[in-house]
PDB file of C-alpha atoms and ligand atoms in Angstrom:
ATOM      1  CA  MET H   1       0.000   0.000   0.000  1.00  0.00           C
ATOM      2  CA  LYS H   2       1.206   3.554  -0.763  1.00  0.00           C
ATOM      3  CA  ASP H   3       2.480   5.400   2.322  1.00  0.00           C
ATOM      4  CA  ASP H   4       1.340   9.050   2.062  1.00  0.00           C
ATOM      5  CA  ASN H   5       3.999  10.135   4.556  1.00  0.00           C
ATOM      6  CA  TYR H   6       6.833   8.777   2.391  1.00  0.00           C
ATOM      7  CA  ARG H   7       8.090  11.804   0.445  1.00  0.00           C
ATOM      8  CA  VAL H   8       9.773  11.224  -2.896  1.00  0.00           C
ATOM      9  CA  ALA H   9      11.252  14.204  -4.725  1.00  0.00           C
ATOM     10  CA  VAL H  10      12.462  14.298  -8.309  1.00  0.00           C
ATOM     11  CA  TYR H  11      15.524  16.388  -9.198  1.00  0.00           C
ATOM     12  CA  PRO H  12      15.467  16.693 -13.014  1.00  0.00           C
ATOM     13  CA  GLY H  13      18.146  18.006 -15.317  1.00  0.00           C
ATOM     14  CA  SER H  14      20.568  17.467 -18.163  1.00  0.00           C
ATOM     15  CA  PHE H  15      23.630  16.980 -15.931  1.00  0.00           C
ATOM     16  CA  ASP H  16      26.044  17.447 -18.844  1.00  0.00           C
ATOM     17  CA  PRO H  17      28.084  16.957 -16.703  1.00  0.00           C
ATOM     18  CA  VAL H  18      27.089  16.884 -13.035  1.00  0.00           C
ATOM     19  CA  THR H  19      28.815  19.663 -11.048  1.00  0.00           C
ATOM     20  CA  ASN H  20      29.486  20.141  -7.340  1.00  0.00           C
ATOM     21  CA  GLY H  21      26.542  22.553  -7.375  1.00  0.00           C
ATOM     22  CA  HIS H  22      24.193  19.710  -8.390  1.00  0.00           C
ATOM     23  CA  VAL H  23      25.753  17.426  -5.763  1.00  0.00           C
ATOM     24  CA  ASP H  24      25.245  20.129  -3.120  1.00  0.00           C
ATOM     25  CA  ILE H  25      21.522  20.443  -3.972  1.00  0.00           C
ATOM     26  CA  ILE H  26      21.060  16.649  -4.044  1.00  0.00           C
ATOM     27  CA  CYS H  27      22.658  16.271  -0.584  1.00  0.00           C
ATOM     28  CA  ARG H  28      20.425  19.034   0.791  1.00  0.00           C
ATOM     29  CA  GLY H  29      17.375  17.388  -0.802  1.00  0.00           C
ATOM     30  CA  ALA H  30      18.338  13.978   0.599  1.00  0.00           C
ATOM     31  CA  LYS H  31      18.026  15.460   4.101  1.00  0.00           C
ATOM     32  CA  LEU H  32      14.554  16.880   3.428  1.00  0.00           C
ATOM     33  CA  PHE H  33      12.937  13.986   1.574  1.00  0.00           C
ATOM     34  CA  ASP H  34      12.724  10.244   2.164  1.00  0.00           C
ATOM     35  CA  ARG H  35      14.049   9.630  -1.336  1.00  0.00           C
ATOM     36  CA  ILE H  36      15.423  11.863  -4.048  1.00  0.00           C
ATOM     37  CA  VAL H  37      15.387  10.623  -7.625  1.00  0.00           C
ATOM     38  CA  ILE H  38      17.875  12.282  -9.948  1.00  0.00           C
ATOM     39  CA  ALA H  39      16.066  12.268 -13.281  1.00  0.00           C
ATOM     40  CA  LEU H  40      18.324  12.733 -16.276  1.00  0.00           C
ATOM     41  CA  LEU H  41      16.529  13.944 -19.370  1.00  0.00           C
ATOM     42  CA  VAL H  42      17.431  11.869 -22.425  1.00  0.00           C
ATOM     43  CA  ASN H  43      16.634  13.055 -25.964  1.00  0.00           C
ATOM     44  CA  SER H  44      16.726  16.719 -25.036  1.00  0.00           C
ATOM     45  CA  GLU H  45      16.934  19.307 -27.819  1.00  0.00           C
ATOM     46  CA  LYS H  46      20.416  20.222 -26.620  1.00  0.00           C
ATOM     47  CA  THR H  47      23.353  18.265 -28.052  1.00  0.00           C
ATOM     48  CA  PRO H  48      25.179  16.948 -25.003  1.00  0.00           C
ATOM     49  CA  MET H  49      28.927  16.471 -24.643  1.00  0.00           C
ATOM     50  CA  PHE H  50      28.391  13.222 -22.717  1.00  0.00           C
ATOM     51  CA  SER H  51      26.061  10.385 -23.699  1.00  0.00           C
ATOM     52  CA  SER H  52      23.204   9.617 -21.299  1.00  0.00           C
ATOM     53  CA  SER H  53      24.953   6.438 -20.103  1.00  0.00           C
ATOM     54  CA  GLU H  54      28.166   8.394 -19.397  1.00  0.00           C
ATOM     55  CA  ARG H  55      26.147  10.993 -17.456  1.00  0.00           C
ATOM     56  CA  VAL H  56      24.310   8.301 -15.472  1.00  0.00           C
ATOM     57  CA  GLU H  57      27.643   6.621 -14.677  1.00  0.00           C
ATOM     58  CA  MET H  58      29.179   9.877 -13.403  1.00  0.00           C
ATOM     59  CA  LEU H  59      26.093  10.711 -11.310  1.00  0.00           C
ATOM     60  CA  SER H  60      25.979   7.204  -9.814  1.00  0.00           C
ATOM     61  CA  GLU H  61      29.662   7.441  -8.802  1.00  0.00           C
ATOM     62  CA  CYS H  62      28.924  10.571  -6.739  1.00  0.00           C
ATOM     63  CA  PHE H  63      26.561   8.929  -4.267  1.00  0.00           C
ATOM     64  CA  ASP H  64      26.967   6.062  -1.854  1.00  0.00           C
ATOM     65  CA  ALA H  65      24.616   3.187  -2.732  1.00  0.00           C
ATOM     66  CA  LYS H  66      23.343   3.322   0.862  1.00  0.00           C
ATOM     67  CA  MET H  67      22.113   6.899   0.449  1.00  0.00           C
ATOM     68  CA  ASN H  68      18.445   7.675  -0.270  1.00  0.00           C
ATOM     69  CA  VAL H  69      19.497   8.899  -3.710  1.00  0.00           C
ATOM     70  CA  GLU H  70      18.649   7.144  -6.978  1.00  0.00           C
ATOM     71  CA  VAL H  71      19.728   7.910 -10.522  1.00  0.00           C
ATOM     72  CA  ASP H  72      17.242   7.378 -13.340  1.00  0.00           C
ATOM     73  CA  THR H  73      16.524   8.657 -16.847  1.00  0.00           C
ATOM     74  CA  PHE H  74      13.333  10.007 -18.328  1.00  0.00           C
ATOM     75  CA  ASP H  75      11.896  11.130 -21.601  1.00  0.00           C
ATOM     76  CA  GLY H  76       8.723  13.099 -22.335  1.00  0.00           C
ATOM     77  CA  LEU H  77       6.937  15.364 -19.897  1.00  0.00           C
ATOM     78  CA  LEU H  78       8.512  15.777 -16.486  1.00  0.00           C
ATOM     79  CA  VAL H  79       5.135  15.847 -14.685  1.00  0.00           C
ATOM     80  CA  ASP H  80       4.241  12.451 -16.197  1.00  0.00           C
ATOM     81  CA  TYR H  81       7.519  11.011 -14.961  1.00  0.00           C
ATOM     82  CA  VAL H  82       6.934  12.477 -11.474  1.00  0.00           C
ATOM     83  CA  ILE H  83       3.562  10.710 -11.310  1.00  0.00           C
ATOM     84  CA  ARG H  84       5.048   7.422 -12.580  1.00  0.00           C
ATOM     85  CA  ARG H  85       7.562   7.592  -9.742  1.00  0.00           C
ATOM     86  CA  GLU H  86       4.762   8.262  -7.214  1.00  0.00           C
ATOM     87  CA  ALA H  87       6.470  11.519  -6.268  1.00  0.00           C
ATOM     88  CA  ASN H  88       4.841  14.911  -5.791  1.00  0.00           C
ATOM     89  CA  VAL H  89       7.777  17.282  -5.502  1.00  0.00           C
ATOM     90  CA  ILE H  90      10.191  18.615  -8.107  1.00  0.00           C
ATOM     91  CA  VAL H  91      13.441  20.009  -6.713  1.00  0.00           C
ATOM     92  CA  ARG H  92      15.313  22.689  -8.624  1.00  0.00           C
ATOM     93  CA  GLY H  93      18.411  24.634  -7.646  1.00  0.00           C
ATOM     94  CA  LEU H  94      18.254  28.411  -7.776  1.00  0.00           C
ATOM     95  CA  ARG H  95      21.615  30.126  -8.076  1.00  0.00           C
ATOM     96  CA  ALA H  96      21.055  33.744  -8.961  1.00  0.00           C
ATOM     97  CA  ILE H  97      18.282  36.098 -10.035  1.00  0.00           C
ATOM     98  CA  SER H  98      19.163  35.216 -13.635  1.00  0.00           C
ATOM     99  CA  ASP H  99      17.817  31.673 -13.045  1.00  0.00           C
ATOM    100  CA  PHE H 100      14.545  32.965 -11.694  1.00  0.00           C
ATOM    101  CA  GLU H 101      12.603  33.774 -14.841  1.00  0.00           C
ATOM    102  CA  TYR H 102      13.213  30.411 -16.544  1.00  0.00           C
ATOM    103  CA  GLU H 103      12.612  28.500 -13.326  1.00  0.00           C
ATOM    104  CA  MET H 104       9.396  30.355 -12.514  1.00  0.00           C
ATOM    105  CA  GLN H 105       8.103  29.740 -16.026  1.00  0.00           C
ATOM    106  CA  MET H 106       8.826  26.011 -15.759  1.00  0.00           C
ATOM    107  CA  ALA H 107       7.412  25.696 -12.231  1.00  0.00           C
ATOM    108  CA  LEU H 108       4.170  27.451 -13.146  1.00  0.00           C
ATOM    109  CA  MET H 109       3.792  25.524 -16.398  1.00  0.00           C
ATOM    110  CA  ASN H 110       4.351  22.248 -14.550  1.00  0.00           C
ATOM    111  CA  ARG H 111       1.756  23.341 -11.979  1.00  0.00           C
ATOM    112  CA  ARG H 112      -0.690  24.067 -14.786  1.00  0.00           C
ATOM    113  CA  LEU H 113      -0.044  20.584 -16.181  1.00  0.00           C
ATOM    114  CA  ASN H 114      -0.509  18.971 -12.763  1.00  0.00           C
ATOM    115  CA  HIS H 115      -1.546  21.105  -9.803  1.00  0.00           C
ATOM    116  CA  GLU H 116      -0.705  18.373  -7.297  1.00  0.00           C
ATOM    117  CA  ILE H 117       3.010  18.585  -8.014  1.00  0.00           C
ATOM    118  CA  GLU H 118       4.946  21.274  -6.148  1.00  0.00           C
ATOM    119  CA  THR H 119       8.301  22.693  -7.221  1.00  0.00           C
ATOM    120  CA  VAL H 120      10.703  23.362  -4.368  1.00  0.00           C
ATOM    121  CA  PHE H 121      13.691  25.644  -4.958  1.00  0.00           C
ATOM    122  CA  MET H 122      16.907  25.185  -3.061  1.00  0.00           C
ATOM    123  CA  MET H 123      19.991  27.391  -2.963  1.00  0.00           C
ATOM    124  CA  PRO H 124      23.434  25.844  -3.246  1.00  0.00           C
ATOM    125  CA  ALA H 125      26.389  26.838  -1.072  1.00  0.00           C
ATOM    126  CA  GLU H 126      27.773  30.251  -2.136  1.00  0.00           C
ATOM    127  CA  PRO H 127      30.876  28.946  -4.004  1.00  0.00           C
ATOM    128  CA  TYR H 128      28.531  27.157  -6.405  1.00  0.00           C
ATOM    129  CA  THR H 129      26.229  30.072  -7.146  1.00  0.00           C
ATOM    130  CA  TYR H 130      28.216  31.053 -10.240  1.00  0.00           C
ATOM    131  CA  LEU H 131      28.885  27.500 -11.393  1.00  0.00           C
ATOM    132  CA  SER H 132      27.271  25.841 -14.419  1.00  0.00           C
ATOM    133  CA  SER H 133      27.873  22.733 -16.534  1.00  0.00           C
ATOM    134  CA  LYS H 134      28.248  25.000 -19.573  1.00  0.00           C
ATOM    135  CA  LEU H 135      31.081  27.049 -18.003  1.00  0.00           C
ATOM    136  CA  VAL H 136      32.813  23.913 -16.717  1.00  0.00           C
ATOM    137  CA  LYS H 137      32.873  22.443 -20.253  1.00  0.00           C
ATOM    138  CA  GLU H 138      34.119  25.707 -21.737  1.00  0.00           C
ATOM    139  CA  ILE H 139      36.944  26.017 -19.176  1.00  0.00           C
ATOM    140  CA  ALA H 140      37.967  22.347 -19.661  1.00  0.00           C
ATOM    141  CA  LEU H 141      37.987  22.707 -23.459  1.00  0.00           C
ATOM    142  CA  LEU H 142      40.189  25.805 -23.176  1.00  0.00           C
ATOM    143  CA  GLY H 143      42.646  24.111 -20.830  1.00  0.00           C
ATOM    144  CA  GLY H 144      41.675  25.827 -17.544  1.00  0.00           C
ATOM    145  CA  SER H 145      41.387  24.158 -14.146  1.00  0.00           C
ATOM    146  CA  ILE H 146      38.004  22.831 -13.039  1.00  0.00           C
ATOM    147  CA  SER H 147      39.319  21.380  -9.803  1.00  0.00           C
ATOM    148  CA  GLY H 148      36.851  21.879  -6.943  1.00  0.00           C
ATOM    149  CA  LEU H 149      34.009  22.630  -9.334  1.00  0.00           C
ATOM    150  CA  VAL H 150      33.092  19.066 -10.282  1.00  0.00           C
ATOM    151  CA  PRO H 151      33.390  15.616  -8.668  1.00  0.00           C
ATOM    152  CA  GLU H 152      36.718  13.808  -9.330  1.00  0.00           C
ATOM    153  CA  ILE H 153      35.135  11.310 -11.733  1.00  0.00           C
ATOM    154  CA  VAL H 154      33.849  14.208 -13.847  1.00  0.00           C
ATOM    155  CA  GLU H 155      37.262  15.873 -13.853  1.00  0.00           C
ATOM    156  CA  LYS H 156      38.803  12.634 -15.191  1.00  0.00           C
ATOM    157  CA  GLN H 157      36.071  12.008 -17.777  1.00  0.00           C
ATOM    158  CA  LEU H 158      36.203  15.618 -18.971  1.00  0.00           C
ATOM    159  CA  SER H 159      39.949  15.575 -19.482  1.00  0.00           C
ATOM    160  CA  GLN H 160      39.611  12.320 -21.472  1.00  0.00           C
ATOM    161  CA  LYS H 161      36.793  13.810 -23.543  1.00  0.00           C
ATOM    162  CA  VAL H 162      38.829  16.963 -24.248  1.00  0.00           C
ATOM    163  CA  LYS H 163      41.833  14.860 -25.341  1.00  0.00           C
ATOM    164  CA  LEU H 164      39.570  12.835 -27.635  1.00  0.00           C
ATOM    165  CA  LEU H 165      38.020  15.964 -29.143  1.00  0.00           C
ATOM    166  CA  LYS H 166      41.473  17.417 -29.846  1.00  0.00           C
ATOM    167  CA  THR H 167      42.837  14.330 -31.648  1.00  0.00           C
TER     168      THR H 167
HETATM  169  O1  PNS G   1      19.323  20.958 -16.502  1.00  0.00           O
HETATM  170  P1  PNS G   1      18.256  21.639 -17.293  1.00  0.00           P
HETATM  171  O2  PNS G   1      18.578  21.571 -18.758  1.00  0.00           O
HETATM  172  O3  PNS G   1      17.994  23.032 -16.832  1.00  0.00           O
HETATM  173  O4  PNS G   1      16.883  20.824 -17.050  1.00  0.00           O
HETATM  174  C1  PNS G   1      15.735  21.153 -17.764  1.00  0.00           C
HETATM  175  C2  PNS G   1      14.622  20.103 -17.527  1.00  0.00           C
HETATM  176  C3  PNS G   1      15.116  18.706 -17.813  1.00  0.00           C
HETATM  177  C4  PNS G   1      14.171  20.187 -16.092  1.00  0.00           C
HETATM  178  C5  PNS G   1      13.440  20.499 -18.475  1.00  0.00           C
HETATM  179  O5  PNS G   1      13.931  20.669 -19.763  1.00  0.00           O
HETATM  180  C6  PNS G   1      12.331  19.448 -18.495  1.00  0.00           C
HETATM  181  O6  PNS G   1      11.644  19.253 -17.532  1.00  0.00           O
HETATM  182  N1  PNS G   1      12.178  18.763 -19.656  1.00  0.00           N
HETATM  183  C7  PNS G   1      11.191  17.695 -19.825  1.00  0.00           C
HETATM  184  C8  PNS G   1      10.088  18.078 -20.803  1.00  0.00           C
HETATM  185  C9  PNS G   1       9.014  18.893 -20.097  1.00  0.00           C
HETATM  186  O7  PNS G   1       8.365  18.434 -19.183  1.00  0.00           O
HETATM  187  N2  PNS G   1       8.840  20.132 -20.586  1.00  0.00           N
HETATM  188  C10 PNS G   1       7.899  21.085 -20.014  1.00  0.00           C
HETATM  189  C11 PNS G   1       8.552  21.844 -18.865  1.00  0.00           C
HETATM  190  S1  PNS G   1       7.528  23.106 -18.262  1.00  0.00           S
END
């Protein structure tokens, strides 16, 4: 039987690649909810640097199997996935005012699609407020240091990817 007190939250995104900012939000979410499902969007309109299986592998490496964190993929509407997972909360990180407009638009559109699903915004630790997957990729491609910005596995995979792209 479904336990109404068991709170499952979905943390959706592209995670191309996962950064320490994402990890920070996931760890905060794991303290607030009984389970947090990291939902990686496959078949997005964006062309990713990493394949979905590479992104899932990197995300999975970041969390202890004993944690209440799960990595999954989804396609189609996010609200439909949230319902399939018997969750009712979407977690999104909010870094700066610049994120607000896009996030508000998505949260309100998702509410229109399903008014029983709430979006909860969480702020990462200050050092991650100016961090993004896009900047991390750009810095790595141009030979800069991304140490401290991404998990170690991502640092390794990114340097391999950059080498491959340059050969
Ligand atoms: O990491 P991102 O790219 O900011 O994540 C965006 C994501 C995956 C949350 C968003 O693109 C999404 O939910 N896509 C699924 C399709 C969908 O439900 N679209 C309507 C959103 S209002």
